[in-house]
Short mmCIF file of N, CA and C in Angstrom, two decimals:
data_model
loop_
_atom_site.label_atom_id
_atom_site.label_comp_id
_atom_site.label_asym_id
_atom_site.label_seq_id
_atom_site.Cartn_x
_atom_site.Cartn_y
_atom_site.Cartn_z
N UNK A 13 179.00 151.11 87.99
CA UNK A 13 179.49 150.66 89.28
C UNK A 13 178.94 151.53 90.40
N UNK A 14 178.67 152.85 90.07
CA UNK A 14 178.27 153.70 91.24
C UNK A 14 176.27 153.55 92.01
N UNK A 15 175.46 152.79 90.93
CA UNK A 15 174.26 152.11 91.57
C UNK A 15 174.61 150.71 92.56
N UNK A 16 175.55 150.11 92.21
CA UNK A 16 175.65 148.94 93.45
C UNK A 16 175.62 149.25 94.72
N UNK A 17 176.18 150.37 94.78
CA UNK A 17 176.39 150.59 96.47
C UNK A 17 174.72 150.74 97.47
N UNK A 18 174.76 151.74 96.72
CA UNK A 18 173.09 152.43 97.24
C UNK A 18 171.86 150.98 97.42
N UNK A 19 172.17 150.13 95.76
CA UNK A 19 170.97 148.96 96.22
C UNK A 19 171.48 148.20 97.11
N UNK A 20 173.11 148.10 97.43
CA UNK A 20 173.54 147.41 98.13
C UNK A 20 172.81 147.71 99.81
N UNK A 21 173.12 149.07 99.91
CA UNK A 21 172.20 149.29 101.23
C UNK A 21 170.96 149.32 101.52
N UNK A 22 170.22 149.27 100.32
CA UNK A 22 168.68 149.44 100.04
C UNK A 22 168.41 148.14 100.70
N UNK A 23 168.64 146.96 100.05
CA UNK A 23 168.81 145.60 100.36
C UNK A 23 168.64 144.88 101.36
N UNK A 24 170.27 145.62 102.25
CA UNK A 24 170.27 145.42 103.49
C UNK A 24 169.42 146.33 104.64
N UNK A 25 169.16 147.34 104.30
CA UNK A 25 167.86 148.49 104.98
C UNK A 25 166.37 147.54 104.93
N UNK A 26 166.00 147.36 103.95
CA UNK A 26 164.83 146.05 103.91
C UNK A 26 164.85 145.46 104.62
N UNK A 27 165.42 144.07 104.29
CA UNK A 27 166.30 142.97 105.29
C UNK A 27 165.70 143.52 106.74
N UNK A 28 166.89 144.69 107.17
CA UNK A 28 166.32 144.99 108.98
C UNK A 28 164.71 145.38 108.93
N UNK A 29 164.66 146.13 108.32
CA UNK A 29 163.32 146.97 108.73
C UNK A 29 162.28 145.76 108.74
N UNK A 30 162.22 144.66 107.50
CA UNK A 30 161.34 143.59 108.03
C UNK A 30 161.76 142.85 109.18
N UNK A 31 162.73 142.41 109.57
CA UNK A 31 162.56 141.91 111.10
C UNK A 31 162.60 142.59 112.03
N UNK A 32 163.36 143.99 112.03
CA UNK A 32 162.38 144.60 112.83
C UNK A 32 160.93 145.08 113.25
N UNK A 33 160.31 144.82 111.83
CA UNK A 33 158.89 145.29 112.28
C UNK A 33 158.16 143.87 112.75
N UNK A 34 158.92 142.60 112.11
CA UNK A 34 158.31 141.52 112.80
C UNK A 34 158.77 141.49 114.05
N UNK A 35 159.83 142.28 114.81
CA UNK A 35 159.96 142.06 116.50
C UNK A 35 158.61 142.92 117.30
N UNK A 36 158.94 144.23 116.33
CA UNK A 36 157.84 144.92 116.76
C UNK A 36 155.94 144.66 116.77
N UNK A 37 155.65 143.92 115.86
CA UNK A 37 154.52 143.59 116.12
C UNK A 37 154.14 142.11 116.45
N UNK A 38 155.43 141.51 116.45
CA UNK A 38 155.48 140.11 116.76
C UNK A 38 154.80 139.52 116.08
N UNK A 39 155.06 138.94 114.45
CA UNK A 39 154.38 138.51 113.56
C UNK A 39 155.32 138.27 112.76
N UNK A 40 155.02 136.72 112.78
CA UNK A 40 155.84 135.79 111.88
C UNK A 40 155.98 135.78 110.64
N UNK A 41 155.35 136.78 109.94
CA UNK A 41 155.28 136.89 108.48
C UNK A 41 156.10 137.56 107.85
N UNK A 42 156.66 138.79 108.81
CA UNK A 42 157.67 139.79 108.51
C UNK A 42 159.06 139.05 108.27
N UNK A 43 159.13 138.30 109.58
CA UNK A 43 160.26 137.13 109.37
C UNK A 43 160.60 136.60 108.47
N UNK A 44 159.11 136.00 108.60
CA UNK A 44 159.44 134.87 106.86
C UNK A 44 160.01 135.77 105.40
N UNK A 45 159.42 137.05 105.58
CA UNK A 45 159.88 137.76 104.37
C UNK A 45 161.17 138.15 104.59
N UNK A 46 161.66 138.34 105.95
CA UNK A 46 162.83 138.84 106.02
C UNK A 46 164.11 137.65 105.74
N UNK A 47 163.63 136.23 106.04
CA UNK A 47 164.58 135.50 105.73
C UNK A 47 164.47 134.61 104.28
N UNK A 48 163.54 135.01 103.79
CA UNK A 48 163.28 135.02 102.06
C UNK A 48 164.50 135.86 101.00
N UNK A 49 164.33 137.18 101.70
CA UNK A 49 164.96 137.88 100.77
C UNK A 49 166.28 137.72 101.42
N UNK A 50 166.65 137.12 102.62
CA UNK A 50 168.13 136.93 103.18
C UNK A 50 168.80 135.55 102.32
N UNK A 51 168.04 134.77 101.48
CA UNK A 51 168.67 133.44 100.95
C UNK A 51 170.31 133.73 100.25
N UNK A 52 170.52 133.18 100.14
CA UNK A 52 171.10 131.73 101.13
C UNK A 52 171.18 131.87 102.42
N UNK A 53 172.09 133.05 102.62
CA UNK A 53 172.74 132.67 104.12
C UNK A 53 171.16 133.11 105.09
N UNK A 54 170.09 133.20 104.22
CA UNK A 54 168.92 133.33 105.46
C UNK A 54 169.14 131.69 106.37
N UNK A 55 168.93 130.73 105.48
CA UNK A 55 169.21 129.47 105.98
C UNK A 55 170.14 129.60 107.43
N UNK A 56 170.96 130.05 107.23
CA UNK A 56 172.03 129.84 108.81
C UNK A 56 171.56 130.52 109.21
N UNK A 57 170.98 131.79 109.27
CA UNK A 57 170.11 132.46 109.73
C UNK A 57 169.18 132.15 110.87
N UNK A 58 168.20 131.24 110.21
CA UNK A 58 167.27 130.12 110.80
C UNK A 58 167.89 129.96 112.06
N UNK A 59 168.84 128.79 112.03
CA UNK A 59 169.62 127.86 112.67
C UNK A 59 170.00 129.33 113.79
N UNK A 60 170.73 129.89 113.61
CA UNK A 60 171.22 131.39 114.74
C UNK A 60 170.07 131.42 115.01
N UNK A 61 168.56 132.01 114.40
CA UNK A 61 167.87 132.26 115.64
C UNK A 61 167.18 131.46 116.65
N UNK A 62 166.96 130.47 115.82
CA UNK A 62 166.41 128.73 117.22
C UNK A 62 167.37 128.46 117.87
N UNK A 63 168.85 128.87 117.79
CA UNK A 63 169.79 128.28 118.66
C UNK A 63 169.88 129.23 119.65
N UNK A 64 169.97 130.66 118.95
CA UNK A 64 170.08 131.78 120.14
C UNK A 64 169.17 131.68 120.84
N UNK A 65 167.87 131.77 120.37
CA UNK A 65 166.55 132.07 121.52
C UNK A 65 166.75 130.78 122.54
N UNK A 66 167.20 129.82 122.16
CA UNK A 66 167.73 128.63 122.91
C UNK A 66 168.27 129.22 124.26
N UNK A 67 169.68 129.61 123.57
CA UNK A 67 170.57 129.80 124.53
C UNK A 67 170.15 131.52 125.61
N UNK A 68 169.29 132.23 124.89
CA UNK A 68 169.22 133.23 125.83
C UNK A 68 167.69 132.89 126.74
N UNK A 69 167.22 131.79 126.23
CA UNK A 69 166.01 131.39 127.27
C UNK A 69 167.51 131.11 128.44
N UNK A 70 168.03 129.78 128.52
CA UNK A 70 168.45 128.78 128.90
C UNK A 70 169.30 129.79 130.33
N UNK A 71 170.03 130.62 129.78
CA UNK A 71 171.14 131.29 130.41
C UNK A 71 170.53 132.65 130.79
N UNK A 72 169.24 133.15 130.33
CA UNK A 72 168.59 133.97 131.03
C UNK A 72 167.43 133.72 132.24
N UNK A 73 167.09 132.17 131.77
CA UNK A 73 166.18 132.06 132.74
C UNK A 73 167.16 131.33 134.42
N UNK A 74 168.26 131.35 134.44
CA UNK A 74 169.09 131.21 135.43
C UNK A 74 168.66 132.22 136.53
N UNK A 75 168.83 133.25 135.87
CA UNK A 75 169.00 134.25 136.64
C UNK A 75 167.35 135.31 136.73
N UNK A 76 166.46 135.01 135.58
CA UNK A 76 164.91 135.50 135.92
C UNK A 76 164.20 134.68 135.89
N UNK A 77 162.67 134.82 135.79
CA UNK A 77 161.69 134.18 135.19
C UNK A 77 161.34 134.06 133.83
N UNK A 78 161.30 133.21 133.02
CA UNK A 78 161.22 133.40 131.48
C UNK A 78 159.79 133.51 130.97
N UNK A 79 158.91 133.05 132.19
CA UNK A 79 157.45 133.53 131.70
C UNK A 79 157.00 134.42 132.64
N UNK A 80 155.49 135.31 132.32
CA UNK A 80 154.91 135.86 133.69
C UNK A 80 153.75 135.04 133.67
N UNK A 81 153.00 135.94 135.12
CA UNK A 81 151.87 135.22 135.53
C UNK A 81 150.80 134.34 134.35
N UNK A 82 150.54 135.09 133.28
CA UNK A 82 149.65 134.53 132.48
C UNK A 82 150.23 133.59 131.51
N UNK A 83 151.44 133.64 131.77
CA UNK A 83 152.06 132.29 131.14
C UNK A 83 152.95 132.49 129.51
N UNK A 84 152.93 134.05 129.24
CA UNK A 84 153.35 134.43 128.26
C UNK A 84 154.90 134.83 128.39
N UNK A 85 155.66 134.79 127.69
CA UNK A 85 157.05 135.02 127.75
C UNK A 85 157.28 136.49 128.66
N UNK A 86 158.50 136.54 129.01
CA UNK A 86 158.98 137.24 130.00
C UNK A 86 159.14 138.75 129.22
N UNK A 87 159.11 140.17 129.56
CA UNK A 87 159.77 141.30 128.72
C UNK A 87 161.12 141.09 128.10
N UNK A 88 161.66 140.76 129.16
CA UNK A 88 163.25 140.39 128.51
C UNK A 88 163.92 139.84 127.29
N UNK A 89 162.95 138.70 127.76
CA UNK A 89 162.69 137.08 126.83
C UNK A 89 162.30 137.71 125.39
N UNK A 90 161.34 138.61 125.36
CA UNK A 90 160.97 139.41 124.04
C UNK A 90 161.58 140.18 123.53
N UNK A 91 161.77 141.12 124.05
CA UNK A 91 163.19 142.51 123.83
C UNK A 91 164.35 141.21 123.30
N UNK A 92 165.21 140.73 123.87
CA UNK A 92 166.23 139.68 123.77
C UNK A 92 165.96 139.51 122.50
N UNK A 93 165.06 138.43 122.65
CA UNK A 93 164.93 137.62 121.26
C UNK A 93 164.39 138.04 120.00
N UNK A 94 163.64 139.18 120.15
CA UNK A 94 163.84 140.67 118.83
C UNK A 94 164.83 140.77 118.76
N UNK A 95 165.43 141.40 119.35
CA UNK A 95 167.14 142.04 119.14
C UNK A 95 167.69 140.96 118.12
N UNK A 96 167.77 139.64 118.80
CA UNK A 96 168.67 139.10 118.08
C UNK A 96 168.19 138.43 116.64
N UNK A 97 166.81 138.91 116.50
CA UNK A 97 166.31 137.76 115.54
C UNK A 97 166.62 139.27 113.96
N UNK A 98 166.46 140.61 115.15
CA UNK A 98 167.11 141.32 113.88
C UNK A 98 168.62 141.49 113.49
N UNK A 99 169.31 141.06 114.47
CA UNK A 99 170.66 141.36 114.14
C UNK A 99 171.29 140.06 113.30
N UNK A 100 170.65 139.44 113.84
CA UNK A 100 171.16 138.10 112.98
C UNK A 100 170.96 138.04 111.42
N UNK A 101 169.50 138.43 111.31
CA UNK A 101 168.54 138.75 109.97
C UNK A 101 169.26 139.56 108.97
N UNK A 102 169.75 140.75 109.58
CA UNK A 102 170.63 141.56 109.21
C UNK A 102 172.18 141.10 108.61
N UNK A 103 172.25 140.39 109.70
CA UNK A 103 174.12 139.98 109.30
C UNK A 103 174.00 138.95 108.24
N UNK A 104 172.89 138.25 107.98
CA UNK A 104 172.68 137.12 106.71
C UNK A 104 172.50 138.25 105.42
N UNK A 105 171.49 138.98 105.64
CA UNK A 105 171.47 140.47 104.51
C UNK A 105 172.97 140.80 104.19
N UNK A 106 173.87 141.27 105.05
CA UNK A 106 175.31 141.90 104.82
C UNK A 106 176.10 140.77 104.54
N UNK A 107 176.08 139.61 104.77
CA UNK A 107 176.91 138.15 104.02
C UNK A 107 176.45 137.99 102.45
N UNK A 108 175.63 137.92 102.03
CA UNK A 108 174.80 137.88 101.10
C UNK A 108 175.55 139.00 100.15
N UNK A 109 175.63 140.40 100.96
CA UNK A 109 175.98 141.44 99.79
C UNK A 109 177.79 140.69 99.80
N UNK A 110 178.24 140.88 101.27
CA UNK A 110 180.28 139.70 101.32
C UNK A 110 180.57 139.02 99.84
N UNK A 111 179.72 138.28 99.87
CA UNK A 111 178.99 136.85 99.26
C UNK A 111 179.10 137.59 97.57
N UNK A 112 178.35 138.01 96.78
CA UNK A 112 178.19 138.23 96.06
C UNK A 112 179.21 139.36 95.17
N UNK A 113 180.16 140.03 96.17
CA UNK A 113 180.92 140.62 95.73
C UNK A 113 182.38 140.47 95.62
N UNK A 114 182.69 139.50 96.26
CA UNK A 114 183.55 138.28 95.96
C UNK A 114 183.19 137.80 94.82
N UNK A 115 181.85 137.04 94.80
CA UNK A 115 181.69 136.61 93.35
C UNK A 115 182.13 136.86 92.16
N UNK A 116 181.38 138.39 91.89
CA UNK A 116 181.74 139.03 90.82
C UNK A 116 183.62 139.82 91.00
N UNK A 117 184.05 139.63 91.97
CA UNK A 117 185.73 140.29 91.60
C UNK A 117 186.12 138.79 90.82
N UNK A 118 185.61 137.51 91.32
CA UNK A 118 186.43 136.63 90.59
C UNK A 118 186.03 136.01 89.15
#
């Protein structure tokens, strides 16, 4: 019982560090791996981040510009939608461990 914990965080340490390094170099591949190893709940995952980047274009571009001059997304717009594409990424990683340890108590 005393190795579960540690892979438990190993797991979820992965999980972030690939979408964070896909915010950081902005490359969709990190993603994809990050919401691979997030299955199942990577799936809602998905759905949170097309809905969020949705809603923080939508309700950020109120109040800035969501692109600049050359037509590429705004700093904000990027920072933002990293943030959330790791926190979300993350919280499907930590459901997953919820998820599975429920399982096994029952």
């Amino acid at each position: 019982m005393g190795w579960r914990r540690p892979v438990e965080y190993g797991y979820v340490g992965t999980v972030a560090v690939l979408a964070a390094t896909g915010a950081v170099r902005q490359d969709g591949h990190y993603y994809l791996a990050a919401i691979v190893l997030a299955l199942p709940c990577g799936i809602a995952a998905v759905v949170a981040v097309y809905g969020g980047y949705a809603l923080l274009s939508g309700v950020g571009g109120l109040f800035a510009s969501r692109t600049v001059a050359d037509g590429s997304d705004a700093g904000w717009l990027t920072a933002g939608s990293g943030t959330l594409n790791v926190a979300v990424l993350t919280a499907a990683a930590i459901g997953n461990v919820v998820l599975l340890g429920r399982r096994r108590r029952s």
